[in-house]
Amino acid sequence: MEKNLRLRKNEDYKKVYSRGFRFYNKDFNGLCLDSKNNGPRVGFTITKKYGKANMRNRTRRRLKEIVRLNRDILPNLDIIIVPKKHTYTMDFNSLNDSYLNLIYFMNKRYKRK
């Protein structure tokens, strides 16, 4: 995933967590906030509760690839995606469909101030 598509600083994560709007579906929790940059940025939060490091890294790599493939539909928002535990066992296409569902919901329901 390209550097300009990633949330990289701890302050950016804290801003989205404190002021962001929350969205959910059966596979992900998502938070979003208006981006002050020129384009969308995406970050992932996968805690140790999710599983061992290999599980977390595999899921993160798959999600990064999904974001890279679908970057043209991203709204101009800072987005944090938190996968639920069962997403580790999902195949790539199901994970992609669920991600697209979450982004569609964010696009449709997010109201800018």
Backbone as JSON Lines, residues from 0, in Angstrom:
{"i":0,"aa":"M","n":[0.85,-1.18,0.0],"ca":[0.0,0.0,0.0],"c":[0.89,1.24,0.0]}
{"i":1,"aa":"E","n":[0.55,2.22,-0.77],"ca":[1.37,3.42,-0.9],"c":[1.36,4.25,0.38]}
{"i":2,"aa":"K","n":[2.44,4.99,0.59],"ca":[2.56,5.79,1.82],"c":[1.48,6.85,1.94]}
{"i":3,"aa":"N","n":[1.08,7.44,0.81],"ca":[0.07,8.49,0.89],"c":[-1.33,7.94,1.17]}
{"i":4,"aa":"L","n":[-1.5,6.62,1.13],"ca":[-2.79,6.0,1.45],"c":[-2.87,5.53,2.9]}
{"i":5,"aa":"R","n":[-1.79,5.68,3.68],"ca":[-1.75,5.11,5.02],"c":[-1.84,6.19,6.1]}
{"i":6,"aa":"L","n":[-2.53,5.85,7.17],"ca":[-2.43,6.63,8.39],"c":[-1.16,6.16,9.07]}
{"i":7,"aa":"R","n":[-0.25,7.08,9.39],"ca":[1.05,6.65,9.88],"c":[1.38,7.16,11.26]}
{"i":8,"aa":"K","n":[0.85,8.3,11.65],"ca":[1.23,8.9,12.93],"c":[0.22,8.56,14.01]}
{"i":9,"aa":"N","n":[0.73,8.42,15.22],"ca":[-0.11,8.11,16.37],"c":[-1.14,9.21,16.6]}
{"i":10,"aa":"E","n":[-0.77,10.47,16.36],"ca":[-1.72,11.58,16.54],"c":[-2.9,11.46,15.6]}
{"i":11,"aa":"D","n":[-2.65,10.99,14.38],"ca":[-3.74,10.81,13.42],"c":[-4.71,9.73,13.88]}
{"i":12,"aa":"Y","n":[-4.17,8.63,14.39],"ca":[-5.03,7.57,14.93],"c":[-5.85,8.1,16.09]}
{"i":13,"aa":"K","n":[-5.21,8.85,16.99],"ca":[-5.92,9.38,18.16],"c":[-7.04,10.32,17.76]}
{"i":14,"aa":"K","n":[-6.79,11.15,16.74],"ca":[-7.84,12.06,16.25],"c":[-9.05,11.3,15.74]}
{"i":15,"aa":"V","n":[-8.79,10.28,14.94],"ca":[-9.9,9.5,14.37],"c":[-10.65,8.77,15.47]}
{"i":16,"aa":"Y","n":[-9.92,8.21,16.45],"ca":[-10.59,7.51,17.54],"c":[-11.41,8.45,18.41]}
{"i":17,"aa":"S","n":[-10.92,9.66,18.64],"ca":[-11.64,10.56,19.54],"c":[-12.79,11.3,18.85]}
{"i":18,"aa":"R","n":[-12.62,11.7,17.59],"ca":[-13.63,12.51,16.91],"c":[-14.34,11.83,15.75]}
{"i":19,"aa":"G","n":[-13.94,10.61,15.43],"ca":[-14.46,9.94,14.25],"c":[-15.84,9.35,14.45]}
{"i":20,"aa":"F","n":[-16.5,9.11,13.33],"ca":[-17.8,8.44,13.32],"c":[-17.57,6.95,13.15]}
{"i":21,"aa":"R","n":[-18.36,6.15,13.86],"ca":[-18.18,4.7,13.87],"c":[-19.2,4.03,12.95]}
{"i":22,"aa":"F","n":[-18.7,3.02,12.24],"ca":[-19.53,2.21,11.36],"c":[-19.21,0.75,11.6]}
{"i":23,"aa":"Y","n":[-20.19,-0.1,11.4],"ca":[-20.02,-1.52,11.68],"c":[-20.64,-2.35,10.57]}
{"i":24,"aa":"N","n":[-20.09,-3.52,10.38],"ca":[-20.79,-4.59,9.68],"c":[-20.39,-5.89,10.37]}
{"i":25,"aa":"K","n":[-20.78,-7.02,9.84],"ca":[-20.56,-8.27,10.57],"c":[-19.09,-8.67,10.67]}
{"i":26,"aa":"D","n":[-18.22,-8.1,9.85],"ca":[-16.82,-8.49,9.84],"c":[-15.85,-7.41,10.29]}
{"i":27,"aa":"F","n":[-16.28,-6.15,10.26],"ca":[-15.38,-5.05,10.59],"c":[-16.06,-4.01,11.46]}
{"i":28,"aa":"N","n":[-15.25,-3.32,12.24],"ca":[-15.64,-2.05,12.85],"c":[-14.84,-1.0,12.1]}
{"i":29,"aa":"G","n":[-15.44,0.12,11.81],"ca":[-14.74,1.17,11.09],"c":[-14.98,2.51,11.73]}
{"i":30,"aa":"L","n":[-13.98,3.37,11.64],"ca":[-14.09,4.74,12.12],"c":[-13.63,5.64,10.99]}
{"i":31,"aa":"C","n":[-14.26,6.8,10.84],"ca":[-13.83,7.71,9.79],"c":[-13.95,9.15,10.26]}
{"i":32,"aa":"L","n":[-13.13,9.99,9.67],"ca":[-13.09,11.41,9.99],"c":[-12.64,12.14,8.72]}
{"i":33,"aa":"D","n":[-13.1,13.37,8.54],"ca":[-12.68,14.15,7.38],"c":[-11.16,14.24,7.32]}
{"i":34,"aa":"S","n":[-10.62,14.04,6.14],"ca":[-9.18,14.09,5.94],"c":[-8.75,15.52,5.62]}
{"i":35,"aa":"K","n":[-7.72,15.98,6.28],"ca":[-7.17,17.31,6.0],"c":[-6.16,17.24,4.87]}
{"i":36,"aa":"N","n":[-5.85,16.06,4.4],"ca":[-4.89,15.88,3.31],"c":[-5.61,15.89,1.98]}
{"i":37,"aa":"N","n":[-4.85,15.67,0.92],"ca":[-5.41,15.72,-0.42],"c":[-6.21,14.49,-0.79]}
{"i":38,"aa":"G","n":[-6.08,13.41,-0.04],"ca":[-6.79,12.2,-0.41],"c":[-7.11,11.35,0.8]}
{"i":39,"aa":"P","n":[-7.68,10.19,0.56],"ca":[-8.05,9.3,1.67],"c":[-6.81,8.64,2.27]}
{"i":40,"aa":"R","n":[-6.92,8.3,3.54],"ca":[-5.88,7.54,4.22],"c":[-6.55,6.44,5.04]}
{"i":41,"aa":"V","n":[-5.92,5.27,5.06],"ca":[-6.49,4.12,5.75],"c":[-5.47,3.57,6.73]}
{"i":42,"aa":"G","n":[-5.95,3.19,7.91],"ca":[-5.12,2.53,8.91],"c":[-5.84,1.32,9.45]}
{"i":43,"aa":"F","n":[-5.09,0.43,10.05],"ca":[-5.65,-0.8,10.59],"c":[-5.26,-0.92,12.05]}
{"i":44,"aa":"T","n":[-6.18,-1.4,12.87],"ca":[-5.89,-1.69,14.26],"c":[-6.24,-3.15,14.49]}
{"i":45,"aa":"I","n":[-5.21,-3.93,14.77],"ca":[-5.41,-5.35,15.04],"c":[-4.66,-5.64,16.34]}
{"i":46,"aa":"T","n":[-5.4,-5.81,17.42],"ca":[-4.78,-5.97,18.73],"c":[-4.37,-7.42,18.98]}
{"i":47,"aa":"K","n":[-3.67,-7.65,20.09],"ca":[-3.23,-8.99,20.44],"c":[-4.39,-9.92,20.77]}
{"i":48,"aa":"K","n":[-5.55,-9.36,21.07],"ca":[-6.73,-10.19,21.3],"c":[-7.12,-10.96,20.04]}
{"i":49,"aa":"Y","n":[-6.74,-10.44,18.9],"ca":[-7.07,-11.06,17.62],"c":[-6.41,-12.42,17.47]}
{"i":50,"aa":"G","n":[-5.18,-12.54,17.94],"ca":[-4.46,-13.81,17.82],"c":[-2.97,-13.57,17.8]}
{"i":51,"aa":"K","n":[-2.25,-14.58,17.43],"ca":[-0.79,-14.49,17.39],"c":[-0.35,-13.59,16.24]}
{"i":52,"aa":"A","n":[0.94,-13.26,16.25],"ca":[1.49,-12.3,15.29],"c":[1.27,-12.74,13.85]}
{"i":53,"aa":"N","n":[1.41,-14.04,13.59],"ca":[1.23,-14.49,12.2],"c":[-0.2,-14.28,11.73]}
{"i":54,"aa":"M","n":[-1.18,-14.44,12.62],"ca":[-2.57,-14.19,12.25],"c":[-2.81,-12.71,11.98]}
{"i":55,"aa":"R","n":[-2.29,-11.86,12.86],"ca":[-2.47,-10.42,12.7],"c":[-1.8,-9.92,11.43]}
{"i":56,"aa":"N","n":[-0.58,-10.38,11.17],"ca":[0.15,-9.93,9.98],"c":[-0.51,-10.41,8.69]}
{"i":57,"aa":"R","n":[-0.98,-11.64,8.68],"ca":[-1.66,-12.16,7.48],"c":[-2.91,-11.35,7.18]}
{"i":58,"aa":"T","n":[-3.68,-11.07,8.21],"ca":[-4.9,-10.29,8.02],"c":[-4.57,-8.88,7.55]}
{"i":59,"aa":"R","n":[-3.56,-8.27,8.15],"ca":[-3.17,-6.91,7.76],"c":[-2.7,-6.87,6.31]}
{"i":60,"aa":"R","n":[-1.9,-7.85,5.9],"ca":[-1.43,-7.9,4.5],"c":[-2.59,-8.04,3.53]}
{"i":61,"aa":"R","n":[-3.55,-8.89,3.87],"ca":[-4.7,-9.08,2.99],"c":[-5.54,-7.8,2.91]}
{"i":62,"aa":"L","n":[-5.72,-7.13,4.04],"ca":[-6.5,-5.89,4.03],"c":[-5.79,-4.79,3.24]}
{"i":63,"aa":"K","n":[-4.48,-4.72,3.36],"ca":[-3.72,-3.72,2.59],"c":[-3.89,-3.95,1.1]}
{"i":64,"aa":"E","n":[-3.87,-5.2,0.69],"ca":[-4.05,-5.51,-0.73],"c":[-5.45,-5.15,-1.19]}
{"i":65,"aa":"I","n":[-6.44,-5.4,-0.36],"ca":[-7.82,-5.04,-0.71],"c":[-7.95,-3.52,-0.85]}
{"i":66,"aa":"V","n":[-7.34,-2.76,0.05],"ca":[-7.39,-1.3,-0.05],"c":[-6.68,-0.84,-1.3]}
{"i":67,"aa":"R","n":[-5.54,-1.44,-1.62],"ca":[-4.79,-1.05,-2.81],"c":[-5.6,-1.3,-4.08]}
{"i":68,"aa":"L","n":[-6.3,-2.42,-4.13],"ca":[-7.09,-2.76,-5.32],"c":[-8.32,-1.87,-5.48]}
{"i":69,"aa":"N","n":[-8.83,-1.35,-4.37],"ca":[-10.08,-0.58,-4.4],"c":[-9.87,0.89,-4.0]}
{"i":70,"aa":"R","n":[-8.7,1.42,-4.21],"ca":[-8.42,2.78,-3.75],"c":[-9.22,3.85,-4.48]}
{"i":71,"aa":"D","n":[-9.71,3.55,-5.67],"ca":[-10.45,4.56,-6.43],"c":[-11.84,4.83,-5.86]}
{"i":72,"aa":"I","n":[-12.39,3.94,-5.04],"ca":[-13.72,4.16,-4.47],"c":[-13.67,4.77,-3.07]}
{"i":73,"aa":"L","n":[-12.45,4.98,-2.53],"ca":[-12.35,5.52,-1.18],"c":[-12.78,6.97,-1.13]}
{"i":74,"aa":"P","n":[-13.6,7.34,-0.14],"ca":[-13.96,8.74,0.03],"c":[-12.78,9.51,0.62]}
{"i":75,"aa":"N","n":[-12.82,10.81,0.59],"ca":[-11.73,11.64,1.12],"c":[-11.83,11.7,2.64]}
{"i":76,"aa":"L","n":[-11.54,10.58,3.29],"ca":[-11.66,10.44,4.74],"c":[-10.43,9.75,5.29]}
{"i":77,"aa":"D","n":[-10.17,9.97,6.58],"ca":[-9.22,9.14,7.31],"c":[-10.03,7.99,7.88]}
{"i":78,"aa":"I","n":[-9.65,6.77,7.56],"ca":[-10.42,5.59,7.93],"c":[-9.55,4.63,8.73]}
{"i":79,"aa":"I","n":[-10.11,4.12,9.83],"ca":[-9.46,3.05,10.58],"c":[-10.37,1.83,10.5]}
{"i":80,"aa":"I","n":[-9.78,0.7,10.14],"ca":[-10.53,-0.54,10.03],"c":[-10.04,-1.49,11.11]}
{"i":81,"aa":"V","n":[-10.99,-2.02,11.87],"ca":[-10.69,-2.98,12.93],"c":[-11.42,-4.28,12.58]}
{"i":82,"aa":"P","n":[-10.67,-5.31,12.15],"ca":[-11.32,-6.57,11.8],"c":[-11.73,-7.36,13.04]}
{"i":83,"aa":"K","n":[-12.79,-8.13,12.91],"ca":[-13.22,-9.01,14.0],"c":[-12.46,-10.33,13.89]}
{"i":84,"aa":"K","n":[-12.46,-11.11,14.97],"ca":[-11.62,-12.31,15.05],"c":[-11.88,-13.33,13.96]}
{"i":85,"aa":"H","n":[-13.1,-13.49,13.55],"ca":[-13.41,-14.53,12.57],"c":[-12.94,-14.19,11.16]}
{"i":86,"aa":"T","n":[-12.47,-12.98,10.92],"ca":[-12.02,-12.61,9.58],"c":[-10.76,-13.36,9.16]}
{"i":87,"aa":"Y","n":[-10.02,-13.91,10.12],"ca":[-8.82,-14.67,9.78],"c":[-9.15,-15.88,8.91]}
{"i":88,"aa":"T","n":[-10.3,-16.49,9.16],"ca":[-10.66,-17.71,8.43],"c":[-11.38,-17.43,7.12]}
{"i":89,"aa":"M","n":[-11.67,-16.19,6.84],"ca":[-12.41,-15.85,5.62],"c":[-11.49,-15.92,4.41]}
{"i":90,"aa":"D","n":[-12.05,-16.29,3.26],"ca":[-11.27,-16.25,2.03],"c":[-11.19,-14.81,1.52]}
{"i":91,"aa":"F","n":[-10.29,-14.58,0.59],"ca":[-10.0,-13.23,0.13],"c":[-11.22,-12.55,-0.48]}
{"i":92,"aa":"N","n":[-11.99,-13.26,-1.28],"ca":[-13.15,-12.66,-1.95],"c":[-14.23,-12.25,-0.95]}
{"i":93,"aa":"S","n":[-14.45,-13.06,0.07],"ca":[-15.44,-12.71,1.1],"c":[-14.97,-11.49,1.89]}
{"i":94,"aa":"L","n":[-13.69,-11.46,2.18],"ca":[-13.12,-10.32,2.9],"c":[-13.25,-9.05,2.06]}
{"i":95,"aa":"N","n":[-12.99,-9.16,0.78],"ca":[-13.12,-8.02,-0.13],"c":[-14.56,-7.53,-0.2]}
{"i":96,"aa":"D","n":[-15.51,-8.43,-0.31],"ca":[-16.92,-8.06,-0.37],"c":[-17.36,-7.35,0.91]}
{"i":97,"aa":"S","n":[-16.92,-7.85,2.04],"ca":[-17.28,-7.23,3.31],"c":[-16.67,-5.84,3.45]}
{"i":98,"aa":"Y","n":[-15.42,-5.69,3.0],"ca":[-14.77,-4.38,3.02],"c":[-15.52,-3.39,2.11]}
{"i":99,"aa":"L","n":[-15.89,-3.83,0.92],"ca":[-16.63,-2.96,0.01],"c":[-17.97,-2.55,0.6]}
{"i":100,"aa":"N","n":[-18.62,-3.46,1.31],"ca":[-19.87,-3.17,1.98],"c":[-19.66,-2.07,3.03]}
{"i":101,"aa":"L","n":[-18.6,-2.18,3.81],"ca":[-18.3,-1.17,4.84],"c":[-18.02,0.19,4.2]}
{"i":102,"aa":"I","n":[-17.23,0.23,3.14],"ca":[-16.91,1.49,2.47],"c":[-18.16,2.09,1.83]}
{"i":103,"aa":"Y","n":[-19.0,1.27,1.23],"ca":[-20.25,1.75,0.66],"c":[-21.12,2.39,1.74]}
{"i":104,"aa":"F","n":[-21.2,1.72,2.88],"ca":[-21.98,2.24,3.99],"c":[-21.41,3.57,4.49]}
{"i":105,"aa":"M","n":[-20.09,3.67,4.56],"ca":[-19.45,4.93,4.97],"c":[-19.76,6.04,3.97]}
{"i":106,"aa":"N","n":[-19.66,5.74,2.7],"ca":[-19.95,6.74,1.65],"c":[-21.39,7.22,1.74]}
{"i":107,"aa":"K","n":[-22.3,6.3,2.0],"ca":[-23.72,6.62,1.97],"c":[-24.16,7.38,3.23]}
{"i":108,"aa":"R","n":[-23.65,6.98,4.39],"ca":[-24.17,7.5,5.65],"c":[-23.37,8.62,6.27]}
{"i":109,"aa":"Y","n":[-22.13,8.77,5.89],"ca":[-21.29,9.78,6.55],"c":[-21.75,11.18,6.17]}
{"i":110,"aa":"K","n":[-22.02,11.99,7.17],"ca":[-22.46,13.37,6.96],"c":[-21.33,14.31,7.36]}
{"i":111,"aa":"R","n":[-20.92,15.14,6.45],"ca":[-19.87,16.12,6.75],"c":[-20.5,17.34,7.4]}
{"i":112,"aa":"K","n":[-19.77,17.88,8.35],"ca":[-20.28,19.07,9.07],"c":[-20.12,20.32,8.25]}
